[in-house]
Amino acid sequence: MTLRIAVLASGRGTNLRAILQATADGTLDAEVVGVFSDKPGAPALRYAPEDRRWGYRPSHFGDKTRYEAALADAIDATRPDWVVCAGYMRILGDAFIERFRGRMLNIHPSLLPKYPGLYTHARAVAAHDAEHGASIHFVTPELDAGAVIAQVRIPILPRESPDKLAERLLPREHALMLAVLRLACDGALAEQGDIALYNGQPLLNPLSLDSTDRLVP
Ligand code: GAR
């Protein structure tokens, strides 16, 4: 069954573009049924056909509660199986999360639980970490704290700048996103309480994306 995916994005949309490319070339059995943004001018929106774009600032609706209710209604109208936050840079409220709990994923550019929040690349460099990476996790009310499904790791090179590190990580993020969405297509992912289930079993440690883009325990 072709998976229906709604994507939330605030910025340039390269993760969204990777998802769309994979659906177009048949390597991901999914359809992007809508792209939703808190920024009407977000480049990400341009990747979606006009009738599948929704981009409004919270101020358009008066306050965050009304904005998120309208956003959730618009997402629901597309009947998504999964909601994917791909560079959505706003903290989501509890009521919104509750509506999509268990079928909402976020990609975060750090090896969670390290560095939730912003400036993750700079924080990893400043801490002289040997490696950095990205995580895909279920979205829960606490920021970047939901059960982590999978991660990708890269070494931090000597004297590497945060920008360069972010640039090297990005294509690995895309591969991680696609690998996790393929698991979702296979019906292999679920959330039970605060735990991720993989093929019905609790995932005690996140899966790891290897150099051949396979997810391994
Ligand atoms: C990605 O690096 C993603 O990991 C990050 O935003 C970028 C979006 O890039 N997400 C977060 O920082 C969420 N806290 P994109 O718009 O090119 O996909």
mmCIF file of C-alpha atoms and ligand atoms in Angstrom:
data_model
loop_
_atom_site.group_PDB
_atom_site.id
_atom_site.type_symbol
_atom_site.label_atom_id
_atom_site.label_comp_id
_atom_site.label_asym_id
_atom_site.label_seq_id
_atom_site.Cartn_x
_atom_site.Cartn_y
_atom_site.Cartn_z
ATOM 1 C CA MET A 1 0.000 0.000 0.000
ATOM 2 C CA THR A 2 1.386 3.382 -0.976
ATOM 3 C CA LEU A 3 2.132 5.387 2.148
ATOM 4 C CA ARG A 4 0.549 8.834 2.421
ATOM 5 C CA ILE A 5 3.040 11.303 3.880
ATOM 6 C CA ALA A 6 2.442 14.882 5.031
ATOM 7 C CA VAL A 7 5.627 16.937 5.371
ATOM 8 C CA LEU A 8 6.162 19.950 7.621
ATOM 9 C CA ALA A 9 9.070 22.200 6.660
ATOM 10 C CA SER A 10 10.160 25.741 7.467
ATOM 11 C CA GLY A 11 13.166 26.183 5.231
ATOM 12 C CA ARG A 12 14.993 25.097 2.125
ATOM 13 C CA GLY A 13 13.404 21.632 1.908
ATOM 14 C CA THR A 14 16.241 19.341 0.865
ATOM 15 C CA ASN A 15 14.864 16.461 2.955
ATOM 16 C CA LEU A 16 11.476 16.977 1.319
ATOM 17 C CA ARG A 17 13.174 17.036 -2.095
ATOM 18 C CA ALA A 18 14.895 13.730 -1.309
ATOM 19 C CA ILE A 19 11.547 12.179 -0.354
ATOM 20 C CA LEU A 20 9.887 13.472 -3.522
ATOM 21 C CA GLN A 21 12.745 12.197 -5.688
ATOM 22 C CA ALA A 22 12.516 8.756 -4.119
ATOM 23 C CA THR A 23 8.758 8.604 -4.656
ATOM 24 C CA ALA A 24 9.243 9.677 -8.280
ATOM 25 C CA ASP A 25 11.980 7.149 -9.056
ATOM 26 C CA GLY A 26 10.072 4.360 -7.343
ATOM 27 C CA THR A 27 12.579 3.686 -4.525
ATOM 28 C CA LEU A 28 10.020 4.746 -1.902
ATOM 29 C CA ASP A 29 6.450 3.497 -2.146
ATOM 30 C CA ALA A 30 4.902 6.715 -0.877
ATOM 31 C CA GLU A 31 3.050 9.814 -1.928
ATOM 32 C CA VAL A 32 3.628 13.262 -0.474
ATOM 33 C CA VAL A 33 0.017 14.312 0.035
ATOM 34 C CA GLY A 34 0.790 17.763 1.381
ATOM 35 C CA VAL A 35 3.578 20.131 2.358
ATOM 36 C CA PHE A 36 2.907 22.436 5.295
ATOM 37 C CA SER A 37 4.910 25.416 6.449
ATOM 38 C CA ASP A 38 4.840 28.175 9.039
ATOM 39 C CA LYS A 39 6.522 30.387 6.440
ATOM 40 C CA PRO A 40 4.536 31.207 3.296
ATOM 41 C CA GLY A 41 7.800 31.974 1.466
ATOM 42 C CA ALA A 42 9.643 28.806 2.507
ATOM 43 C CA PRO A 43 11.575 27.365 -0.454
ATOM 44 C CA ALA A 44 10.347 23.917 0.653
ATOM 45 C CA LEU A 45 6.803 24.796 -0.421
ATOM 46 C CA ARG A 46 7.932 25.219 -4.015
ATOM 47 C CA TYR A 47 8.707 21.512 -4.287
ATOM 48 C CA ALA A 48 5.017 20.691 -3.919
ATOM 49 C CA PRO A 49 2.311 21.251 -6.525
ATOM 50 C CA GLU A 50 0.209 24.318 -5.708
ATOM 51 C CA ASP A 51 -2.818 22.300 -4.640
ATOM 52 C CA ARG A 52 -0.695 20.419 -2.107
ATOM 53 C CA ARG A 53 0.877 23.449 -0.386
ATOM 54 C CA TRP A 54 -0.196 25.091 2.845
ATOM 55 C CA GLY A 55 1.915 27.960 4.146
ATOM 56 C CA TYR A 56 0.714 30.389 6.809
ATOM 57 C CA ARG A 57 2.383 32.244 9.631
ATOM 58 C CA PRO A 58 0.917 31.710 13.100
ATOM 59 C CA SER A 59 0.073 35.445 13.181
ATOM 60 C CA HIS A 60 -2.337 34.846 10.277
ATOM 61 C CA PHE A 61 -4.566 32.948 12.718
ATOM 62 C CA GLY A 62 -4.005 35.245 15.708
ATOM 63 C CA ASP A 63 -2.249 32.889 18.083
ATOM 64 C CA LYS A 64 -0.361 29.613 18.239
ATOM 65 C CA THR A 65 -3.339 27.561 19.421
ATOM 66 C CA ARG A 66 -5.529 28.633 16.513
ATOM 67 C CA TYR A 67 -2.657 28.314 14.058
ATOM 68 C CA GLU A 68 -1.915 24.756 15.136
ATOM 69 C CA ALA A 69 -5.608 23.802 15.076
ATOM 70 C CA ALA A 70 -5.833 25.072 11.473
ATOM 71 C CA LEU A 71 -2.582 23.346 10.568
ATOM 72 C CA ALA A 72 -3.758 20.067 12.089
ATOM 73 C CA ASP A 73 -7.103 20.313 10.250
ATOM 74 C CA ALA A 74 -5.312 20.954 6.962
ATOM 75 C CA ILE A 75 -2.999 18.001 7.542
ATOM 76 C CA ASP A 76 -5.900 15.741 8.546
ATOM 77 C CA ALA A 77 -7.724 16.686 5.347
ATOM 78 C CA THR A 78 -4.916 15.040 3.359
ATOM 79 C CA ARG A 79 -5.465 11.754 5.278
ATOM 80 C CA PRO A 80 -1.775 11.066 5.939
ATOM 81 C CA ASP A 81 -0.499 7.792 7.309
ATOM 82 C CA TRP A 82 2.596 9.578 8.616
ATOM 83 C CA VAL A 83 3.483 13.187 9.375
ATOM 84 C CA VAL A 84 7.148 14.035 8.872
ATOM 85 C CA CYS A 85 8.833 17.116 10.323
ATOM 86 C CA ALA A 86 11.676 17.823 7.916
ATOM 87 C CA GLY A 87 13.255 21.025 9.135
ATOM 88 C CA TYR A 88 10.109 22.357 10.805
ATOM 89 C CA MET A 89 11.610 24.928 13.140
ATOM 90 C CA ARG A 90 8.777 25.611 15.573
ATOM 91 C CA ILE A 91 8.030 23.894 18.840
ATOM 92 C CA LEU A 92 4.729 22.052 18.430
ATOM 93 C CA GLY A 93 2.065 22.261 21.121
ATOM 94 C CA ASP A 94 0.708 19.300 23.042
ATOM 95 C CA ALA A 95 -2.759 19.347 21.411
ATOM 96 C CA PHE A 96 -1.223 19.241 17.939
ATOM 97 C CA ILE A 97 1.139 16.423 18.852
ATOM 98 C CA GLU A 98 -1.681 14.435 20.442
ATOM 99 C CA ARG A 99 -3.591 14.439 17.145
ATOM 100 C CA PHE A 100 -0.731 12.767 15.294
ATOM 101 C CA ARG A 101 0.973 10.916 18.136
ATOM 102 C CA GLY A 102 2.480 7.614 17.077
ATOM 103 C CA ARG A 103 2.671 8.570 13.415
ATOM 104 C CA MET A 104 4.746 11.743 13.537
ATOM 105 C CA LEU A 105 8.504 11.707 12.929
ATOM 106 C CA ASN A 106 11.175 14.395 13.215
ATOM 107 C CA ILE A 107 14.674 14.523 11.827
ATOM 108 C CA HIS A 108 17.136 16.246 14.122
ATOM 109 C CA PRO A 109 20.764 17.019 13.283
ATOM 110 C CA SER A 110 22.476 15.492 16.318
ATOM 111 C CA LEU A 111 23.074 12.168 17.959
ATOM 112 C CA LEU A 112 20.183 12.481 20.402
ATOM 113 C CA PRO A 113 19.991 12.630 23.379
ATOM 114 C CA LYS A 114 22.982 14.900 22.705
ATOM 115 C CA TYR A 115 22.151 18.452 21.629
ATOM 116 C CA PRO A 116 18.393 18.824 21.455
ATOM 117 C CA GLY A 117 17.355 22.264 20.187
ATOM 118 C CA LEU A 118 19.394 24.591 17.994
ATOM 119 C CA TYR A 119 23.031 25.047 16.860
ATOM 120 C CA THR A 120 23.738 21.328 17.050
ATOM 121 C CA HIS A 121 26.703 21.334 14.652
ATOM 122 C CA ALA A 122 28.417 24.213 16.464
ATOM 123 C CA ARG A 123 27.813 22.563 19.822
ATOM 124 C CA ALA A 124 29.329 19.259 18.649
ATOM 125 C CA VAL A 125 32.409 21.073 17.293
ATOM 126 C CA ALA A 126 32.788 23.210 20.419
ATOM 127 C CA ALA A 127 32.636 20.082 22.588
ATOM 128 C CA HIS A 128 35.452 18.488 20.496
ATOM 129 C CA ASP A 129 33.237 15.482 19.852
ATOM 130 C CA ALA A 130 34.814 12.790 17.696
ATOM 131 C CA GLU A 131 31.563 12.236 15.815
ATOM 132 C CA HIS A 132 28.303 13.888 14.974
ATOM 133 C CA GLY A 133 25.165 12.747 13.224
ATOM 134 C CA ALA A 134 21.428 12.887 12.839
ATOM 135 C CA SER A 135 18.493 11.132 14.467
ATOM 136 C CA ILE A 136 14.935 10.340 13.486
ATOM 137 C CA HIS A 137 12.565 10.106 16.400
ATOM 138 C CA PHE A 138 8.888 9.992 17.220
ATOM 139 C CA VAL A 139 7.572 13.432 18.115
ATOM 140 C CA THR A 140 6.425 13.785 21.720
ATOM 141 C CA PRO A 141 5.579 16.901 23.751
ATOM 142 C CA GLU A 142 9.122 17.272 25.100
ATOM 143 C CA LEU A 143 11.389 18.867 22.482
ATOM 144 C CA ASP A 144 13.576 16.368 20.584
ATOM 145 C CA ALA A 145 13.022 13.798 23.336
ATOM 146 C CA GLY A 146 10.805 11.158 21.689
ATOM 147 C CA ALA A 147 11.975 7.594 21.106
ATOM 148 C CA VAL A 148 14.827 7.540 18.605
ATOM 149 C CA ILE A 149 14.286 5.114 15.734
ATOM 150 C CA ALA A 150 17.517 5.470 13.807
ATOM 151 C CA GLN A 151 20.716 7.470 13.605
ATOM 152 C CA VAL A 152 23.517 8.135 11.174
ATOM 153 C CA ARG A 153 27.040 8.981 12.368
ATOM 154 C CA ILE A 154 29.897 10.809 10.701
ATOM 155 C CA PRO A 155 33.332 11.654 12.085
ATOM 156 C CA ILE A 156 34.123 15.290 12.826
ATOM 157 C CA LEU A 157 37.238 16.187 10.857
ATOM 158 C CA PRO A 158 40.160 18.124 12.360
ATOM 159 C CA ARG A 159 39.488 21.887 12.365
ATOM 160 C CA GLU A 160 36.143 21.375 10.641
ATOM 161 C CA SER A 161 33.744 24.329 10.790
ATOM 162 C CA PRO A 162 30.129 23.829 11.913
ATOM 163 C CA ASP A 163 28.949 24.853 8.435
ATOM 164 C CA LYS A 164 31.168 22.327 6.686
ATOM 165 C CA LEU A 165 30.071 19.630 9.127
ATOM 166 C CA ALA A 166 26.409 20.452 8.462
ATOM 167 C CA GLU A 167 27.042 20.307 4.720
ATOM 168 C CA ARG A 168 28.690 16.856 4.984
ATOM 169 C CA LEU A 169 25.941 15.560 7.222
ATOM 170 C CA LEU A 170 23.051 16.652 5.015
ATOM 171 C CA PRO A 171 23.227 13.906 2.354
ATOM 172 C CA ARG A 172 23.510 11.324 5.129
ATOM 173 C CA GLU A 173 20.371 12.836 6.701
ATOM 174 C CA HIS A 174 18.554 12.345 3.423
ATOM 175 C CA ALA A 175 19.616 8.689 3.259
ATOM 176 C CA LEU A 176 18.523 8.209 6.879
ATOM 177 C CA MET A 177 15.146 9.779 6.181
ATOM 178 C CA LEU A 178 14.514 7.501 3.204
ATOM 179 C CA ALA A 179 15.642 4.375 5.045
ATOM 180 C CA VAL A 180 13.294 5.117 7.954
ATOM 181 C CA LEU A 181 10.381 5.916 5.654
ATOM 182 C CA ARG A 182 10.923 2.558 3.926
ATOM 183 C CA LEU A 183 10.493 0.897 7.325
ATOM 184 C CA ALA A 184 7.280 2.866 7.771
ATOM 185 C CA CYS A 185 6.135 1.680 4.326
ATOM 186 C CA ASP A 186 6.776 -1.894 5.423
ATOM 187 C CA GLY A 187 4.602 -1.339 8.499
ATOM 188 C CA ALA A 188 7.638 -2.048 10.667
ATOM 189 C CA LEU A 189 7.414 1.045 12.903
ATOM 190 C CA ALA A 190 5.134 1.906 15.783
ATOM 191 C CA GLU A 191 5.233 3.837 19.023
ATOM 192 C CA GLN A 192 4.001 2.349 22.286
ATOM 193 C CA GLY A 193 4.021 4.795 25.175
ATOM 194 C CA ASP A 194 7.447 6.397 24.987
ATOM 195 C CA ILE A 195 9.028 3.416 23.249
ATOM 196 C CA ALA A 196 9.638 2.811 19.560
ATOM 197 C CA LEU A 197 8.638 -0.611 18.275
ATOM 198 C CA TYR A 198 10.446 -2.196 15.352
ATOM 199 C CA ASN A 199 8.634 -5.188 13.891
ATOM 200 C CA GLY A 200 6.568 -5.285 17.084
ATOM 201 C CA GLN A 201 9.610 -5.440 19.381
ATOM 202 C CA PRO A 202 10.835 -2.601 21.626
ATOM 203 C CA LEU A 203 13.784 -0.862 20.028
ATOM 204 C CA LEU A 204 16.222 -0.659 22.915
ATOM 205 C CA ASN A 205 18.894 1.125 20.891
ATOM 206 C CA PRO A 206 18.380 3.171 17.729
ATOM 207 C CA LEU A 207 19.050 1.464 14.415
ATOM 208 C CA SER A 208 22.202 2.668 12.650
ATOM 209 C CA LEU A 209 22.518 3.622 9.007
ATOM 210 C CA ASP A 210 25.587 1.877 7.597
ATOM 211 C CA SER A 211 27.731 3.031 4.668
ATOM 212 C CA THR A 212 25.550 1.066 2.220
ATOM 213 C CA ASP A 213 22.458 2.911 3.477
ATOM 214 C CA ARG A 214 21.080 -0.088 5.319
ATOM 215 C CA LEU A 215 19.632 0.197 8.793
ATOM 216 C CA VAL A 216 21.334 -2.234 11.138
ATOM 217 C CA PRO A 217 20.835 -2.923 14.845
HETATM 218 C C1 GAR B 1 17.969 19.560 8.506
HETATM 219 O O1 GAR B 1 19.338 19.590 8.731
HETATM 220 C C2 GAR B 1 17.241 18.993 9.717
HETATM 221 O O2 GAR B 1 17.976 17.985 10.363
HETATM 222 C C3 GAR B 1 17.114 20.205 10.589
HETATM 223 O O3 GAR B 1 16.814 21.246 9.706
HETATM 224 C C4 GAR B 1 17.422 20.981 8.454
HETATM 225 C C5 GAR B 1 16.380 21.136 7.376
HETATM 226 O O4 GAR B 1 16.956 21.044 6.119
HETATM 227 N N1 GAR B 1 16.103 20.048 11.574
HETATM 228 C C6 GAR B 1 16.159 20.639 12.756
HETATM 229 O O5 GAR B 1 17.083 21.341 13.111
HETATM 230 C C7 GAR B 1 14.975 20.349 13.648
HETATM 231 N N2 GAR B 1 15.247 20.773 14.980
HETATM 232 P P1 GAR B 1 16.069 20.963 4.825
HETATM 233 O O6 GAR B 1 15.025 22.083 4.926
HETATM 234 O O7 GAR B 1 17.029 21.209 3.707
HETATM 235 O O8 GAR B 1 15.441 19.616 4.768
#
